mmCIF file of C-alpha atoms in Angstrom:
data_model
loop_
_atom_site.group_PDB
_atom_site.id
_atom_site.type_symbol
_atom_site.label_atom_id
_atom_site.label_comp_id
_atom_site.label_asym_id
_atom_site.label_seq_id
_atom_site.Cartn_x
_atom_site.Cartn_y
_atom_site.Cartn_z
ATOM 1 C CA UNK A 928 131.998 66.390 58.078
ATOM 2 C CA UNK A 929 133.610 65.817 54.680
ATOM 3 C CA UNK A 930 130.217 66.128 52.997
ATOM 4 C CA UNK A 931 129.526 69.436 54.755
ATOM 5 C CA UNK A 932 132.899 70.840 53.732
ATOM 6 C CA UNK A 933 132.794 69.601 50.129
ATOM 7 C CA UNK A 934 129.293 70.922 49.555
ATOM 8 C CA UNK A 935 129.878 74.141 51.516
ATOM 9 C CA UNK A 936 126.727 73.514 53.522
ATOM 10 C CA UNK A 937 125.751 76.126 56.117
ATOM 11 C CA UNK A 938 126.339 75.011 59.676
ATOM 12 C CA UNK A 939 126.961 76.280 63.156
ATOM 13 C CA UNK A 940 129.886 75.261 65.324
ATOM 14 C CA UNK A 941 130.217 71.460 65.417
ATOM 15 C CA UNK A 942 132.270 69.431 67.868
ATOM 16 C CA UNK A 943 133.033 65.818 66.997
ATOM 17 C CA UNK A 944 134.201 63.478 69.732
ATOM 18 C CA UNK A 945 135.497 59.951 69.107
ATOM 19 C CA UNK A 946 135.712 58.114 72.430
ATOM 20 C CA UNK A 947 137.360 54.793 73.237
ATOM 21 C CA UNK A 948 136.661 51.950 75.640
ATOM 22 C CA UNK A 949 132.883 52.457 75.811
ATOM 23 C CA UNK A 950 132.051 48.793 76.399
ATOM 24 C CA UNK A 951 134.669 48.302 79.100
ATOM 25 C CA UNK A 952 133.751 51.378 81.150
ATOM 26 C CA UNK A 953 133.351 54.433 78.902
ATOM 27 C CA UNK A 954 136.964 55.311 79.669
ATOM 28 C CA UNK A 955 137.298 57.701 76.732
ATOM 29 C CA UNK A 956 134.473 60.001 77.802
ATOM 30 C CA UNK A 957 134.947 59.366 81.534
ATOM 31 C CA UNK A 958 138.427 60.920 81.484
ATOM 32 C CA UNK A 959 138.019 63.512 78.754
ATOM 33 C CA UNK A 960 138.740 67.149 79.545
ATOM 34 C CA UNK A 961 135.304 68.572 80.375
ATOM 35 C CA UNK A 962 136.499 72.102 79.650
ATOM 36 C CA UNK A 963 136.775 71.174 75.967
ATOM 37 C CA UNK A 964 132.983 70.836 75.655
ATOM 38 C CA UNK A 965 131.558 73.990 74.124
ATOM 39 C CA UNK A 966 128.411 72.519 72.561
ATOM 40 C CA UNK A 967 124.823 73.178 73.602
ATOM 41 C CA UNK A 968 123.409 69.835 72.443
ATOM 42 C CA UNK A 969 124.892 66.385 72.041
ATOM 43 C CA UNK A 970 123.971 63.321 69.975
ATOM 44 C CA UNK A 971 125.429 59.887 70.605
ATOM 45 C CA UNK A 972 125.235 57.397 67.741
ATOM 46 C CA UNK A 973 125.053 54.222 69.771
ATOM 47 C CA UNK A 974 121.760 52.383 70.075
ATOM 48 C CA UNK A 975 119.718 49.663 68.435
ATOM 49 C CA UNK A 976 116.602 50.364 66.408
ATOM 50 C CA UNK A 977 116.183 52.081 63.059
ATOM 51 C CA UNK A 978 117.060 55.750 62.458
ATOM 52 C CA UNK A 979 114.208 57.834 63.801
ATOM 53 C CA UNK A 980 114.296 56.152 67.199
ATOM 54 C CA UNK A 981 115.424 58.592 69.890
ATOM 55 C CA UNK A 982 116.312 57.499 73.411
ATOM 56 C CA UNK A 983 116.031 60.464 75.753
ATOM 57 C CA UNK A 984 116.118 58.492 78.997
ATOM 58 C CA UNK A 985 118.405 55.768 80.344
ATOM 59 C CA UNK A 986 119.197 54.417 83.799
ATOM 60 C CA UNK A 987 121.788 55.135 86.401
ATOM 61 C CA UNK A 988 124.015 52.063 86.754
ATOM 62 C CA UNK A 989 126.087 50.750 89.651
ATOM 63 C CA UNK A 990 128.240 47.659 90.162
ATOM 64 C CA UNK A 991 128.243 45.800 93.438
ATOM 65 C CA UNK A 992 131.462 43.880 94.101
ATOM 66 C CA UNK A 993 130.698 41.397 96.850
ATOM 67 C CA UNK A 994 133.641 39.480 98.314
ATOM 68 C CA UNK A 995 132.544 36.486 100.350
ATOM 69 C CA UNK A 996 135.143 35.378 102.897
ATOM 70 C CA UNK A 997 135.283 31.858 104.329
ATOM 71 C CA UNK A 998 138.149 29.764 105.689
ATOM 72 C CA UNK A 999 140.669 27.675 103.779
ATOM 73 C CA UNK A 1000 141.464 24.057 104.601
ATOM 74 C CA UNK A 1001 142.682 20.932 102.815
ATOM 75 C CA UNK A 1002 139.741 19.742 100.723
ATOM 76 C CA UNK A 1003 140.614 16.047 101.140
ATOM 77 C CA UNK A 1004 142.161 15.750 104.567
ATOM 78 C CA UNK A 1005 140.080 18.117 106.703
ATOM 79 C CA UNK A 1006 137.319 19.865 104.719
ATOM 80 C CA UNK A 1007 135.228 20.171 107.886
ATOM 81 C CA UNK A 1008 137.764 22.690 109.205
ATOM 82 C CA UNK A 1009 137.117 24.995 106.259
ATOM 83 C CA UNK A 1010 134.279 27.352 105.319
ATOM 84 C CA UNK A 1011 133.611 27.182 101.581
ATOM 85 C CA UNK A 1012 133.258 30.743 100.293
ATOM 86 C CA UNK A 1013 131.933 29.576 96.908
ATOM 87 C CA UNK A 1014 129.113 27.623 98.548
ATOM 88 C CA UNK A 1015 128.266 30.579 100.782
ATOM 89 C CA UNK A 1016 128.106 32.792 97.684
ATOM 90 C CA UNK A 1017 125.906 30.198 95.963
ATOM 91 C CA UNK A 1018 123.519 30.194 98.930
ATOM 92 C CA UNK A 1019 123.312 33.999 98.807
ATOM 93 C CA UNK A 1020 122.700 34.011 95.054
ATOM 94 C CA UNK A 1021 119.987 31.368 95.467
ATOM 95 C CA UNK A 1022 118.322 33.606 98.057
ATOM 96 C CA UNK A 1023 117.925 36.498 95.607
ATOM 97 C CA UNK A 1024 114.176 37.105 95.205
ATOM 98 C CA UNK A 1025 114.606 38.036 91.540
ATOM 99 C CA UNK A 1026 117.236 38.780 88.922
ATOM 100 C CA UNK A 1027 117.342 39.887 85.307
ATOM 101 C CA UNK A 1028 114.444 42.256 84.676
ATOM 102 C CA UNK A 1029 113.053 43.303 88.046
ATOM 103 C CA UNK A 1030 110.421 45.641 86.587
ATOM 104 C CA UNK A 1031 109.898 47.789 83.494
ATOM 105 C CA UNK A 1032 112.760 50.139 84.378
ATOM 106 C CA UNK A 1033 114.973 48.108 86.730
ATOM 107 C CA UNK A 1034 117.476 45.325 86.085
ATOM 108 C CA UNK A 1035 119.790 43.248 88.286
ATOM 109 C CA UNK A 1036 122.348 41.057 86.565
ATOM 110 C CA UNK A 1037 124.882 38.732 88.208
ATOM 111 C CA UNK A 1038 127.673 39.176 85.682
ATOM 112 C CA UNK A 1039 130.958 37.905 87.126
ATOM 113 C CA UNK A 1040 132.085 35.336 89.690
ATOM 114 C CA UNK A 1041 135.600 34.317 90.678
ATOM 115 C CA UNK A 1042 136.833 32.113 93.487
ATOM 116 C CA UNK A 1043 139.105 29.310 94.559
ATOM 117 C CA UNK A 1044 142.861 28.725 94.387
ATOM 118 C CA UNK A 1045 143.218 25.022 93.560
ATOM 119 C CA UNK A 1046 141.103 21.840 93.317
ATOM 120 C CA UNK A 1047 142.350 20.584 96.714
ATOM 121 C CA UNK A 1048 141.761 23.734 98.785
ATOM 122 C CA UNK A 1049 138.489 24.766 100.401
ATOM 123 C CA UNK A 1050 138.070 28.243 98.858
ATOM 124 C CA UNK A 1051 138.646 31.075 101.285
ATOM 125 C CA UNK A 1052 137.200 33.822 99.068
ATOM 126 C CA UNK A 1053 134.722 34.290 96.241
ATOM 127 C CA UNK A 1054 134.070 37.545 94.371
ATOM 128 C CA UNK A 1055 130.781 38.367 92.668
ATOM 129 C CA UNK A 1056 129.951 41.434 90.575
ATOM 130 C CA UNK A 1057 126.299 42.441 90.246
ATOM 131 C CA UNK A 1058 125.210 45.148 87.821
ATOM 132 C CA UNK A 1059 122.116 47.168 88.776
ATOM 133 C CA UNK A 1060 120.295 49.755 86.700
ATOM 134 C CA UNK A 1061 117.327 52.028 87.296
ATOM 135 C CA UNK A 1062 116.469 55.635 86.364
ATOM 136 C CA UNK A 1063 114.928 56.142 89.820
ATOM 137 C CA UNK A 1064 117.947 56.710 92.080
ATOM 138 C CA UNK A 1065 115.948 56.150 95.266
ATOM 139 C CA UNK A 1066 114.650 52.818 93.985
ATOM 140 C CA UNK A 1067 118.167 51.841 92.876
ATOM 141 C CA UNK A 1068 119.577 52.682 96.316
ATOM 142 C CA UNK A 1069 116.876 50.583 97.961
ATOM 143 C CA UNK A 1070 117.616 47.605 95.680
ATOM 144 C CA UNK A 1071 121.344 47.905 96.388
ATOM 145 C CA UNK A 1072 120.844 48.025 100.159
ATOM 146 C CA UNK A 1073 118.411 45.094 100.103
ATOM 147 C CA UNK A 1074 120.818 42.979 98.059
ATOM 148 C CA UNK A 1075 123.778 43.729 100.326
ATOM 149 C CA UNK A 1076 121.697 42.980 103.427
ATOM 150 C CA UNK A 1077 120.512 39.649 101.986
ATOM 151 C CA UNK A 1078 124.054 38.623 101.044
ATOM 152 C CA UNK A 1079 125.470 39.645 104.419
ATOM 153 C CA UNK A 1080 122.823 37.796 106.413
ATOM 154 C CA UNK A 1081 123.159 34.617 104.339
ATOM 155 C CA UNK A 1082 126.958 34.613 104.414
ATOM 156 C CA UNK A 1083 127.223 35.357 108.133
ATOM 157 C CA UNK A 1084 124.698 32.623 108.951
ATOM 158 C CA UNK A 1085 127.095 30.225 107.219
ATOM 159 C CA UNK A 1086 130.044 31.386 109.291
ATOM 160 C CA UNK A 1087 131.587 33.702 106.711
ATOM 161 C CA UNK A 1088 131.936 37.439 106.267
ATOM 162 C CA UNK A 1089 131.232 39.906 103.476
ATOM 163 C CA UNK A 1090 133.161 42.835 102.015
ATOM 164 C CA UNK A 1091 131.252 45.285 99.803
ATOM 165 C CA UNK A 1092 132.529 47.714 97.191
ATOM 166 C CA UNK A 1093 130.110 49.944 95.251
ATOM 167 C CA UNK A 1094 131.175 51.481 91.957
ATOM 168 C CA UNK A 1095 129.115 54.045 90.064
ATOM 169 C CA UNK A 1096 129.046 52.870 86.443
ATOM 170 C CA UNK A 1097 127.100 55.690 84.806
ATOM 171 C CA UNK A 1098 124.797 58.589 85.726
ATOM 172 C CA UNK A 1099 121.227 58.506 84.494
ATOM 173 C CA UNK A 1100 119.688 60.420 81.586
ATOM 174 C CA UNK A 1101 116.212 61.956 81.632
ATOM 175 C CA UNK A 1102 115.538 64.647 79.027
ATOM 176 C CA UNK A 1103 111.994 65.785 78.311
ATOM 177 C CA UNK A 1104 110.627 65.262 74.808
ATOM 178 C CA UNK A 1105 110.175 69.038 74.812
ATOM 179 C CA UNK A 1106 113.889 69.640 75.348
ATOM 180 C CA UNK A 1107 115.466 71.498 72.426
ATOM 181 C CA UNK A 1108 118.042 68.720 71.903
ATOM 182 C CA UNK A 1109 115.268 66.149 71.467
ATOM 183 C CA UNK A 1110 113.052 68.392 69.343
ATOM 184 C CA UNK A 1111 115.868 69.057 66.840
ATOM 185 C CA UNK A 1112 116.373 65.314 66.360
ATOM 186 C CA UNK A 1113 112.615 64.770 65.973
ATOM 187 C CA UNK A 1114 112.280 67.543 63.404
ATOM 188 C CA UNK A 1115 115.227 66.251 61.365
ATOM 189 C CA UNK A 1116 113.830 62.705 61.365
ATOM 190 C CA UNK A 1117 110.356 63.885 60.337
ATOM 191 C CA UNK A 1118 111.778 65.825 57.366
ATOM 192 C CA UNK A 1119 113.368 62.560 56.212
ATOM 193 C CA UNK A 1120 110.081 60.688 56.726
ATOM 194 C CA UNK A 1121 111.657 58.394 59.334
ATOM 195 C CA UNK A 1122 109.184 56.895 61.835
ATOM 196 C CA UNK A 1123 109.903 58.840 65.032
ATOM 197 C CA UNK A 1124 109.803 57.344 68.514
ATOM 198 C CA UNK A 1125 111.161 58.582 71.835
ATOM 199 C CA UNK A 1126 111.650 56.644 75.016
ATOM 200 C CA UNK A 1127 113.735 54.772 77.572
ATOM 201 C CA UNK A 1128 116.597 52.356 76.985
ATOM 202 C CA UNK A 1129 118.116 50.083 79.606
ATOM 203 C CA UNK A 1130 121.557 50.506 78.067
ATOM 204 C CA UNK A 1131 124.133 52.998 79.283
ATOM 205 C CA UNK A 1132 126.411 54.854 76.886
ATOM 206 C CA UNK A 1133 128.725 57.836 76.550
ATOM 207 C CA UNK A 1134 125.541 59.943 76.488
ATOM 208 C CA UNK A 1135 125.057 59.222 80.198
ATOM 209 C CA UNK A 1136 128.448 60.707 81.039
ATOM 210 C CA UNK A 1137 128.029 63.703 78.746
ATOM 211 C CA UNK A 1138 124.700 64.490 80.419
ATOM 212 C CA UNK A 1139 126.444 64.144 83.754
ATOM 213 C CA UNK A 1140 128.970 66.735 82.588
ATOM 214 C CA UNK A 1141 126.164 69.165 81.830
ATOM 215 C CA UNK A 1142 125.815 68.580 78.072
ATOM 216 C CA UNK A 1143 122.247 67.439 77.234
ATOM 217 C CA UNK A 1144 122.839 64.398 75.045
ATOM 218 C CA UNK A 1145 120.431 61.867 73.546
ATOM 219 C CA UNK A 1146 121.005 58.478 71.964
ATOM 220 C CA UNK A 1147 120.168 58.060 68.299
ATOM 221 C CA UNK A 1148 119.439 54.646 66.807
ATOM 222 C CA UNK A 1149 121.882 53.502 64.133
ATOM 223 C CA UNK A 1150 120.247 50.206 63.152
ATOM 224 C CA UNK A 1151 122.632 47.919 65.016
ATOM 225 C CA UNK A 1152 121.036 44.592 65.878
ATOM 226 C CA UNK A 1153 121.717 41.502 68.033
ATOM 227 C CA UNK A 1154 123.974 43.599 70.261
ATOM 228 C CA UNK A 1155 126.615 41.826 72.393
ATOM 229 C CA UNK A 1156 126.388 38.587 70.423
ATOM 230 C CA UNK A 1157 128.591 37.054 67.721
ATOM 231 C CA UNK A 1158 125.794 37.904 65.274
ATOM 232 C CA UNK A 1159 125.873 41.664 65.938
ATOM 233 C CA UNK A 1160 125.236 43.434 62.649
ATOM 234 C CA UNK A 1161 124.304 46.697 60.958
ATOM 235 C CA UNK A 1162 122.334 47.057 57.722
ATOM 236 C CA UNK A 1163 123.905 49.381 55.159
ATOM 237 C CA UNK A 1164 120.538 51.080 54.624
ATOM 238 C CA UNK A 1165 120.422 52.011 58.298
ATOM 239 C CA UNK A 1166 124.034 53.209 58.204
ATOM 240 C CA UNK A 1167 123.220 55.502 55.272
ATOM 241 C CA UNK A 1168 120.025 56.740 56.920
ATOM 242 C CA UNK A 1169 121.868 57.457 60.169
ATOM 243 C CA UNK A 1170 124.294 59.646 58.212
ATOM 244 C CA UNK A 1171 121.377 61.424 56.525
ATOM 245 C CA UNK A 1172 119.836 61.981 59.942
ATOM 246 C CA UNK A 1173 123.013 63.568 61.296
ATOM 247 C CA UNK A 1174 123.098 65.873 58.285
ATOM 248 C CA UNK A 1175 119.475 66.772 58.948
ATOM 249 C CA UNK A 1176 120.243 67.560 62.591
ATOM 250 C CA UNK A 1177 123.066 69.869 61.504
ATOM 251 C CA UNK A 1178 120.646 71.639 59.190
ATOM 252 C CA UNK A 1179 117.927 71.939 61.853
ATOM 253 C CA UNK A 1180 120.379 73.289 64.406
ATOM 254 C CA UNK A 1181 121.718 75.809 61.880
ATOM 255 C CA UNK A 1182 118.213 77.053 61.098
ATOM 256 C CA UNK A 1183 117.567 77.647 64.797
ATOM 257 C CA UNK A 1184 120.797 79.595 65.362
#
């Protein structure tokens, strides 16, 4: 923005949005005032790969919170009177037919588990959070229902019970490569001689929520690498090229106004 102002570059109306809490639930964009959005196209700088890579599709994501209920008892004096919720949860997890990458567009990840009160108490409850993602909402719904059914059957066979809470994490994104928002990004990248690719990413971002609000938004690669590890990094060349790309998008959009 400073470069545009200092160089008096021609441009249309530009809205800049800095959101917070993306990794922990996209809280910044989730609770923003939708009436403030006046843009026709959105670009989210938040994806791996080198500038020129455009991600115009990403999955819908849901979290399954599964609370396995057993029965508490003294673990040393009368364990046979208890029903171990952690072991019931372990049996259900072991029964999962697959996890991780289910197919090219679907993932199921067991991400959190919490249970037990003390080392001498048969645990009465165990909570598990499973993250599921797929751009096909019907397929995602089927996977969710199958997983809940498997857990319920396994837990009830062991004498326990199951409570289920479903939380929508993010809506899906599916913009055609012929969509004006995508074509502007492609044209800007080609003028800079960046190798252009379009496609699907399994990650969810603020772009998912902006699309859900009615603003067509695509993810642009910034060069970040080894994401979600202690070695996460970003090359300065990619950072500079990402800035050049944004400038090019502003110019392309201005020319089309």
